[in-house]
Tab-separated table of C-alpha atoms in Angstrom:
chain	number	residue	atom	x	y	z
A	1	MET	CA	99.746	110.686	101.787
A	2	ILE	CA	100.540	107.648	99.692
A	3	GLU	CA	100.675	105.016	102.371
A	4	PRO	CA	98.508	104.760	105.479
A	5	SER	CA	100.476	105.902	108.476
A	6	LEU	CA	100.737	103.852	111.614
A	7	ALA	CA	100.558	105.544	114.972
A	8	LEU	CA	101.413	102.816	117.440
A	9	TYR	CA	100.774	103.847	121.022
A	10	GLY	CA	99.420	103.073	124.455
A	11	ASP	CA	97.777	99.740	125.089
A	12	ALA	CA	98.168	98.654	121.452
A	13	PHE	CA	101.918	99.117	121.635
A	14	ASP	CA	102.110	97.191	124.905
A	15	ARG	CA	100.125	94.290	123.504
A	16	VAL	CA	102.248	94.132	120.330
A	17	ASP	CA	105.328	94.268	122.505
A	18	GLN	CA	104.056	91.377	124.596
A	19	HIS	CA	103.357	89.225	121.522
A	20	LEU	CA	106.852	89.852	120.185
A	21	GLU	CA	108.342	88.919	123.539
A	22	GLU	CA	106.361	85.680	123.610
A	23	LEU	CA	107.381	84.894	120.044
A	24	LEU	CA	111.019	85.471	120.892
A	25	THR	CA	110.808	83.099	123.854
A	26	ALA	CA	108.813	80.415	122.070
A	27	THR	CA	111.052	80.265	118.986
A	28	GLY	CA	114.528	80.994	120.355
A	29	VAL	CA	115.324	83.517	117.622
A	30	ARG	CA	117.888	86.288	118.101
A	31	TYR	CA	115.897	89.304	116.940
A	32	CYS	CA	112.259	89.944	116.253
A	33	LEU	CA	111.096	93.172	114.561
A	34	LEU	CA	107.763	94.602	113.546
A	35	VAL	CA	108.381	96.869	110.563
A	36	ASP	CA	105.868	99.011	108.711
A	37	ARG	CA	105.616	98.888	104.929
A	38	LYS	CA	107.515	102.149	104.623
A	39	GLY	CA	110.532	100.582	106.302
A	40	PHE	CA	110.284	101.999	109.822
A	41	VAL	CA	110.749	99.864	112.934
A	42	LEU	CA	107.552	99.873	114.994
A	43	SER	CA	108.787	97.544	117.707
A	44	HIS	CA	111.678	95.210	118.265
A	45	LYS	CA	112.866	92.586	120.710
A	46	GLU	CA	116.160	90.793	121.025
A	47	ALA	CA	117.239	87.748	123.026
A	48	LEU	CA	119.351	88.481	126.101
A	49	TRP	CA	122.138	86.312	124.728
A	50	ALA	CA	122.051	87.765	121.205
A	51	PRO	CA	125.106	89.667	119.967
A	52	ARG	CA	124.857	93.373	119.254
A	53	PRO	CA	122.163	93.729	116.575
A	54	PRO	CA	122.868	95.070	113.091
A	55	ALA	CA	121.679	98.598	112.206
A	56	LEU	CA	117.938	98.150	112.628
A	57	ASP	CA	117.079	101.145	110.426
A	58	SER	CA	118.932	99.536	107.562
A	59	VAL	CA	117.456	96.091	108.198
A	60	ALA	CA	113.927	97.516	108.276
A	61	THR	CA	114.439	99.545	105.112
A	62	LEU	CA	115.829	96.608	103.178
A	63	VAL	CA	113.160	94.218	104.466
A	64	ALA	CA	110.355	96.593	103.460
A	65	SER	CA	111.926	97.284	100.059
A	66	ASN	CA	112.434	93.596	99.485
A	67	ALA	CA	108.826	92.888	100.441
A	68	ALA	CA	107.618	95.602	98.071
A	69	ALA	CA	109.730	94.182	95.246
A	70	THR	CA	108.491	90.672	96.017
A	71	ALA	CA	104.893	91.890	95.989
A	72	ALA	CA	105.467	93.493	92.587
A	73	LEU	CA	106.849	90.185	91.347
A	74	ALA	CA	103.832	88.371	92.744
A	75	ASN	CA	101.499	90.695	90.877
A	76	MET	CA	103.395	90.140	87.647
A	77	LEU	CA	102.946	86.408	88.120
A	78	GLY	CA	99.235	86.748	88.787
A	79	GLU	CA	99.410	86.341	92.575
A	80	ARG	CA	97.882	88.831	95.001
A	81	THR	CA	101.018	88.619	97.088
A	82	PHE	CA	103.759	86.328	98.337
A	83	SER	CA	103.115	86.429	102.043
A	84	GLU	CA	106.466	85.176	103.303
A	85	GLN	CA	110.139	85.463	102.439
A	86	ILE	CA	112.912	83.203	103.662
A	87	HIS	CA	116.596	84.007	103.174
A	88	GLN	CA	118.881	81.242	104.367
A	89	GLY	CA	122.618	81.647	104.710
A	90	GLU	CA	125.333	79.362	106.017
A	91	ASN	CA	124.913	80.508	109.595
A	92	GLY	CA	121.659	82.338	109.817
A	93	THR	CA	118.178	82.835	108.464
A	94	LEU	CA	115.984	85.882	107.869
A	95	TYR	CA	112.282	85.127	107.901
A	96	VAL	CA	109.716	87.779	106.959
A	97	GLU	CA	105.957	87.414	106.930
A	98	SER	CA	103.232	89.949	106.159
A	99	VAL	CA	101.053	91.249	108.964
A	100	GLY	CA	97.990	92.302	107.012
A	101	ASP	CA	98.626	95.100	104.531
A	102	SER	CA	100.399	97.407	106.912
A	103	ALA	CA	103.387	95.671	108.472
A	104	LEU	CA	105.967	92.907	108.298
A	105	LEU	CA	107.108	90.605	111.050
A	106	THR	CA	110.830	89.901	110.741
A	107	LEU	CA	112.776	87.231	112.599
A	108	ILE	CA	116.521	86.686	112.499
A	109	PHE	CA	117.962	83.461	113.877
A	110	ASP	CA	120.875	81.047	113.663
A	111	GLY	CA	121.090	77.472	112.406
A	112	SER	CA	120.137	75.906	115.729
A	113	VAL	CA	116.537	77.118	115.420
A	114	PRO	CA	114.258	74.945	113.258
A	115	LEU	CA	112.494	76.951	110.547
A	116	GLY	CA	109.315	74.923	111.028
A	117	ARG	CA	109.029	75.971	114.648
A	118	VAL	CA	109.532	79.613	113.684
A	119	LYS	CA	106.811	79.383	111.049
A	120	VAL	CA	104.254	77.814	113.367
A	121	HIS	CA	104.718	80.355	116.159
A	122	THR	CA	104.989	83.301	113.783
A	123	LYS	CA	101.677	82.542	112.114
A	124	LYS	CA	99.997	82.445	115.526
A	125	SER	CA	101.532	85.786	116.528
A	126	ILE	CA	100.633	87.377	113.213
A	127	ALA	CA	96.947	86.716	113.701
A	128	GLN	CA	97.105	88.465	117.076
A	129	VAL	CA	99.251	91.407	115.962
A	130	ALA	CA	97.206	91.927	112.796
A	131	ALA	CA	94.054	92.280	114.891
A	132	ILE	CA	95.728	94.943	117.028
A	133	LEU	CA	96.980	96.896	113.999
A	134	GLU	CA	93.544	96.677	112.417
A	135	GLY	CA	92.102	98.326	115.508
A	136	LEU	CA	94.543	101.226	115.140
A	137	LYS	CA	92.820	102.312	111.933
A	138	ASP	CA	89.984	103.704	114.038
A	139	ALA	CA	92.335	105.687	116.269
A	140	PRO	CA	91.905	109.485	116.224
A	141	PRO	CA	94.383	111.457	114.072
A	142	VAL	CA	97.492	112.779	115.745
A	143	GLN	CA	97.571	116.484	116.586
A	144	PHE	CA	100.704	118.534	117.122
A	145	SER	CA	100.729	122.063	118.448
A	146	GLU	CA	102.127	125.192	116.814
A	147	ASP	CA	105.156	124.829	119.050
A	148	PHE	CA	106.051	121.623	117.263
A	149	SER	CA	106.869	123.506	114.051
A	150	LYS	CA	108.934	126.077	115.926
A	151	GLY	CA	110.893	123.409	117.780
A	152	ALA	CA	111.486	121.444	114.603
A	153	THR	CA	112.662	124.522	112.719
A	154	ALA	CA	115.142	125.338	115.487
A	155	LEU	CA	116.568	121.824	115.271
A	156	LEU	CA	116.829	122.062	111.490
A	157	ASP	CA	118.756	125.322	111.878
A	158	ASP	CA	121.133	123.621	114.301
A	159	LEU	CA	121.716	120.583	112.122
A	160	LEU	CA	121.725	122.052	108.621
A	161	GLY	CA	122.807	125.637	109.200
B	1	MET	CA	101.841	111.117	106.697
B	2	SER	CA	104.865	110.189	108.707
B	3	THR	CA	105.046	107.084	110.869
B	4	ILE	CA	104.520	107.981	114.513
B	5	ASN	CA	105.444	105.605	117.304
B	6	PHE	CA	104.007	107.105	120.467
B	7	ALA	CA	105.340	104.447	122.787
B	8	ALA	CA	108.893	104.886	121.567
B	9	ARG	CA	108.126	108.604	121.078
B	10	GLU	CA	109.468	108.632	117.539
B	11	ILE	CA	108.397	110.408	114.374
B	12	ASN	CA	109.821	109.053	111.130
B	13	CYS	CA	109.646	110.902	107.815
B	14	LYS	CA	110.652	109.635	104.379
B	15	ILE	CA	112.328	111.994	101.905
B	16	VAL	CA	113.131	110.819	98.380
B	17	TYR	CA	115.646	112.354	95.986
B	18	TYR	CA	114.231	111.971	92.463
B	19	GLY	CA	115.605	113.009	89.084
B	20	PRO	CA	117.260	111.804	85.885
B	21	GLY	CA	120.268	109.484	85.831
B	22	MET	CA	123.601	111.070	86.816
B	23	SER	CA	121.973	114.294	88.024
B	24	GLY	CA	123.671	114.005	91.435
B	25	LYS	CA	121.122	112.381	93.745
B	26	THR	CA	123.594	109.981	95.348
B	27	THR	CA	126.172	112.787	95.543
B	28	ASN	CA	123.692	114.792	97.642
B	29	LEU	CA	123.370	111.912	100.094
B	30	LYS	CA	127.111	111.297	100.219
B	31	HIS	CA	127.687	114.926	101.124
B	32	VAL	CA	125.104	114.801	103.917
B	33	PHE	CA	126.692	111.575	105.170
B	34	SER	CA	130.157	113.127	105.200
B	35	LYS	CA	129.176	116.330	106.981
B	36	VAL	CA	126.584	115.354	109.559
B	37	PRO	CA	128.010	114.383	112.981
B	38	THR	CA	128.263	110.614	113.296
B	39	HIS	CA	125.955	110.406	116.308
B	40	LEU	CA	123.143	111.956	114.258
B	41	ARG	CA	123.310	109.651	111.283
B	42	GLY	CA	123.095	105.920	110.700
B	43	GLU	CA	124.803	103.770	108.128
B	44	MET	CA	124.507	104.740	104.484
B	45	VAL	CA	123.213	101.817	102.449
B	46	SER	CA	123.906	101.893	98.708
B	47	LEU	CA	122.538	99.256	96.380
B	48	ALA	CA	124.599	100.073	93.315
B	49	THR	CA	125.845	98.366	90.174
B	50	GLU	CA	129.554	97.690	89.624
B	51	ASP	CA	129.996	101.079	87.969
B	52	GLU	CA	128.381	102.747	91.005
B	53	ARG	CA	125.098	103.614	89.329
B	54	THR	CA	122.217	103.271	91.756
B	55	LEU	CA	120.486	99.942	91.177
B	56	PHE	CA	117.644	100.040	93.706
B	57	PHE	CA	118.218	102.939	96.089
B	58	ASP	CA	120.599	104.661	98.490
B	59	PHE	CA	119.447	105.098	102.048
B	60	LEU	CA	120.612	107.320	104.894
B	61	PRO	CA	118.873	107.686	108.273
B	62	LEU	CA	119.303	111.097	109.879
B	63	ASP	CA	118.346	112.120	113.415
B	64	LEU	CA	117.072	115.634	113.820
B	65	GLY	CA	116.788	115.453	117.600
B	66	SER	CA	113.794	115.647	119.922
B	67	VAL	CA	110.836	117.903	119.255
B	68	GLN	CA	108.350	118.105	122.105
B	69	GLY	CA	109.687	114.833	123.427
B	70	PHE	CA	109.466	113.052	120.070
B	71	LYS	CA	112.684	111.775	118.547
B	72	THR	CA	112.368	113.009	114.976
B	73	ARG	CA	114.139	111.122	112.241
B	74	PHE	CA	114.404	111.525	108.484
B	75	HIS	CA	115.037	108.617	106.202
B	76	LEU	CA	116.670	109.886	103.018
B	77	TYR	CA	116.408	107.793	99.843
B	78	THR	CA	117.540	108.192	96.275
B	79	VAL	CA	115.956	106.444	93.319
B	80	PRO	CA	117.819	104.990	90.331
B	81	GLY	CA	117.619	107.581	87.570
B	82	GLN	CA	117.981	105.348	84.532
B	83	VAL	CA	114.783	105.056	82.540
B	84	PHE	CA	114.690	101.250	82.701
B	85	TYR	CA	114.559	101.136	86.512
B	86	ASN	CA	111.058	102.514	86.765
B	87	ALA	CA	109.706	99.598	88.813
B	88	SER	CA	112.261	100.392	91.514
B	89	ARG	CA	111.411	104.094	91.474
B	90	LYS	CA	107.746	103.342	91.912
B	91	LEU	CA	108.420	101.123	94.929
B	92	ILE	CA	110.644	103.680	96.623
B	93	LEU	CA	107.971	106.366	96.358
B	94	ARG	CA	105.800	104.242	98.600
B	95	GLY	CA	105.034	106.213	101.737
B	96	VAL	CA	107.023	109.280	100.683
B	97	ASP	CA	106.596	112.400	102.842
B	98	GLY	CA	108.734	114.810	100.805
B	99	ILE	CA	110.642	114.902	97.513
B	100	VAL	CA	113.771	116.659	96.297
B	101	PHE	CA	113.765	116.766	92.510
B	102	VAL	CA	117.410	116.957	91.394
B	103	ALA	CA	117.675	118.433	87.892
B	104	ASP	CA	120.820	118.331	85.760
B	105	SER	CA	122.176	121.614	84.357
B	106	ALA	CA	124.195	119.990	81.557
B	107	PRO	CA	123.120	121.344	78.157
B	108	ASN	CA	122.175	117.948	76.739
B	109	ARG	CA	120.003	116.933	79.736
B	110	LEU	CA	117.028	119.243	79.343
B	111	ARG	CA	114.828	116.534	77.876
B	112	ALA	CA	115.952	114.015	80.541
B	113	ASN	CA	114.905	116.486	83.251
B	114	ALA	CA	111.483	116.936	81.694
B	115	GLU	CA	110.966	113.194	81.235
B	116	SER	CA	111.977	112.475	84.815
B	117	MET	CA	109.460	114.981	86.171
B	118	ARG	CA	106.768	113.495	83.967
B	119	ASN	CA	107.750	110.055	85.254
B	120	LEU	CA	107.460	111.310	88.843
B	121	ARG	CA	103.953	112.607	88.192
B	122	GLU	CA	102.956	109.306	86.598
B	123	ASN	CA	104.391	107.196	89.403
B	124	LEU	CA	102.717	109.301	92.079
B	125	ALA	CA	99.457	109.079	90.138
B	126	GLU	CA	99.753	105.297	90.155
B	127	HIS	CA	99.778	105.518	93.950
B	128	GLY	CA	96.633	107.645	93.629
B	129	ILE	CA	98.221	110.956	94.517
B	130	ASP	CA	98.580	114.290	92.781
B	131	VAL	CA	102.071	115.758	92.574
B	132	ARG	CA	100.791	118.856	94.393
B	133	ASP	CA	99.864	116.790	97.447
B	134	VAL	CA	103.490	116.045	98.340
B	135	PRO	CA	106.015	118.689	99.446
B	136	ILE	CA	108.556	119.001	96.610
B	137	VAL	CA	111.679	121.135	96.360
B	138	LEU	CA	113.558	121.655	93.096
B	139	GLN	CA	117.340	121.479	93.138
B	140	VAL	CA	119.092	122.549	89.929
B	141	ASN	CA	122.407	120.772	90.280
B	142	LYS	CA	125.758	120.915	88.473
B	143	ARG	CA	125.698	124.696	88.097
B	144	ASP	CA	129.443	124.563	87.460
B	145	VAL	CA	129.407	122.399	84.303
B	146	ASP	CA	130.539	123.891	81.000
B	147	GLY	CA	127.606	125.424	79.162
B	148	ALA	CA	125.225	125.008	82.103
B	149	LEU	CA	121.695	125.810	80.996
B	150	PRO	CA	120.062	128.901	82.509
B	151	THR	CA	118.178	127.967	85.671
B	152	GLU	CA	114.993	129.529	84.374
B	153	MET	CA	115.142	127.403	81.223
B	154	ILE	CA	115.323	124.258	83.360
B	155	ARG	CA	112.520	125.459	85.577
B	156	ALA	CA	110.395	126.197	82.508
B	157	VAL	CA	110.317	122.499	81.555
B	158	ILE	CA	110.035	121.088	85.088
B	159	ASP	CA	107.959	123.650	86.917
B	160	PRO	CA	106.362	125.999	84.378
B	161	ARG	CA	103.940	127.404	86.963
B	162	ARG	CA	106.839	128.267	89.241
B	163	GLU	CA	105.265	126.486	92.199
B	164	LEU	CA	108.397	124.867	93.622
B	165	THR	CA	111.085	126.416	95.783
B	166	LEU	CA	114.294	126.289	93.731
B	167	PHE	CA	117.882	125.880	94.881
B	168	GLU	CA	120.969	126.015	92.714
B	169	ALA	CA	123.576	123.457	93.695
B	170	THR	CA	126.986	121.961	93.025
B	171	ALA	CA	126.496	118.824	95.057
B	172	HIS	CA	129.979	117.426	94.394
B	173	ASN	CA	131.427	120.161	96.597
B	174	GLY	CA	128.381	120.462	98.851
B	175	GLY	CA	127.002	123.700	97.407
B	176	GLY	CA	123.262	123.949	98.009
B	177	VAL	CA	122.938	120.443	99.481
B	178	PHE	CA	121.997	121.399	103.035
B	179	GLU	CA	119.853	124.342	101.921
B	180	THR	CA	117.776	121.990	99.794
B	181	LEU	CA	117.447	119.370	102.506
B	182	LYS	CA	116.518	121.959	105.083
B	183	SER	CA	113.815	123.380	102.849
B	184	VAL	CA	112.118	120.049	102.128
B	185	SER	CA	112.452	118.964	105.770
B	186	ARG	CA	110.720	122.123	106.907
B	187	LEU	CA	107.866	121.565	104.463
B	188	VAL	CA	107.435	117.988	105.709
B	189	LEU	CA	107.443	119.014	109.368
B	190	ASP	CA	105.026	121.874	108.709
B	191	ARG	CA	102.638	119.384	107.144
B	192	LEU	CA	103.004	117.110	110.112
B	193	ALA	CA	102.138	119.978	112.440
B	194	GLN	CA	99.107	120.801	110.286
B	195	ASN	CA	98.075	117.135	110.450
B	196	LYS	CA	97.801	116.771	106.654
């Protein structure tokens, strides 16, 4: 294992979910995603009025890769990390901020939302979410039964012949 | 280990196609993309240069289905093969659960194969991991090129201890692509079941 895994479940998941919901409401952004450093979506929320979201798998992968590349750049320039990334287009903005060493909070919003407001609320949420993720490190390891392998092999046979 | 989201009941695994430049890594992914039913795959993302050489990575999400109530998904990546893109390769190995090493059978690529495997070992070591700790499958691609090197000669420079499962392939027409993917996927899922 190269990277610590994240097993987000139960009460921790619910609390993260709640923080994302509050962040969405407080900022007025379209989409709010918690992504792990490997590029997997851990949780996501979208505004009721938001258009159909882009492919979240792809967004998460590119955000995590971008963050990793940015971190490598930071190291080359003598910084421990660059904790936030902002990509501003004509109509929309992508804002990404680190949640400790394990995840990235990603917000996507249009020009009507002030960046300053997003930053203020995001930093507050990050402190809360980071504490929850930190607590997950003490969670017991996940166990799967023998049947898991059999079931997975059957699916592989179906999909790949 | 794979990312597990209990609340969403999802298991996500990351598989990386590694190997020298032009060995057929992207071609493997393109074949999977073209043959897997659309409802089981996501968009294929390619970050390529103008001449279609991989610049950062290619990415393809693939749904296996549900195992014991967990939606199981593979994220397939390629790395850029060119020597000068090593920083990108190192980043993409982050969090890898399984690797397909795609070797090139062309007669003038023996050294490139060996250097790429050495580079893989070095990059994994920089993440603090031994190459034997990650499931790896060896795919010897381009078996149909003129003067293709004997498979055993290629294995001798990449896997002299004969530890890796080997598949011969002609990825441009799909030969060996699914067999290779199935093999590495099984190794990854077996590890998950063993909680390693």
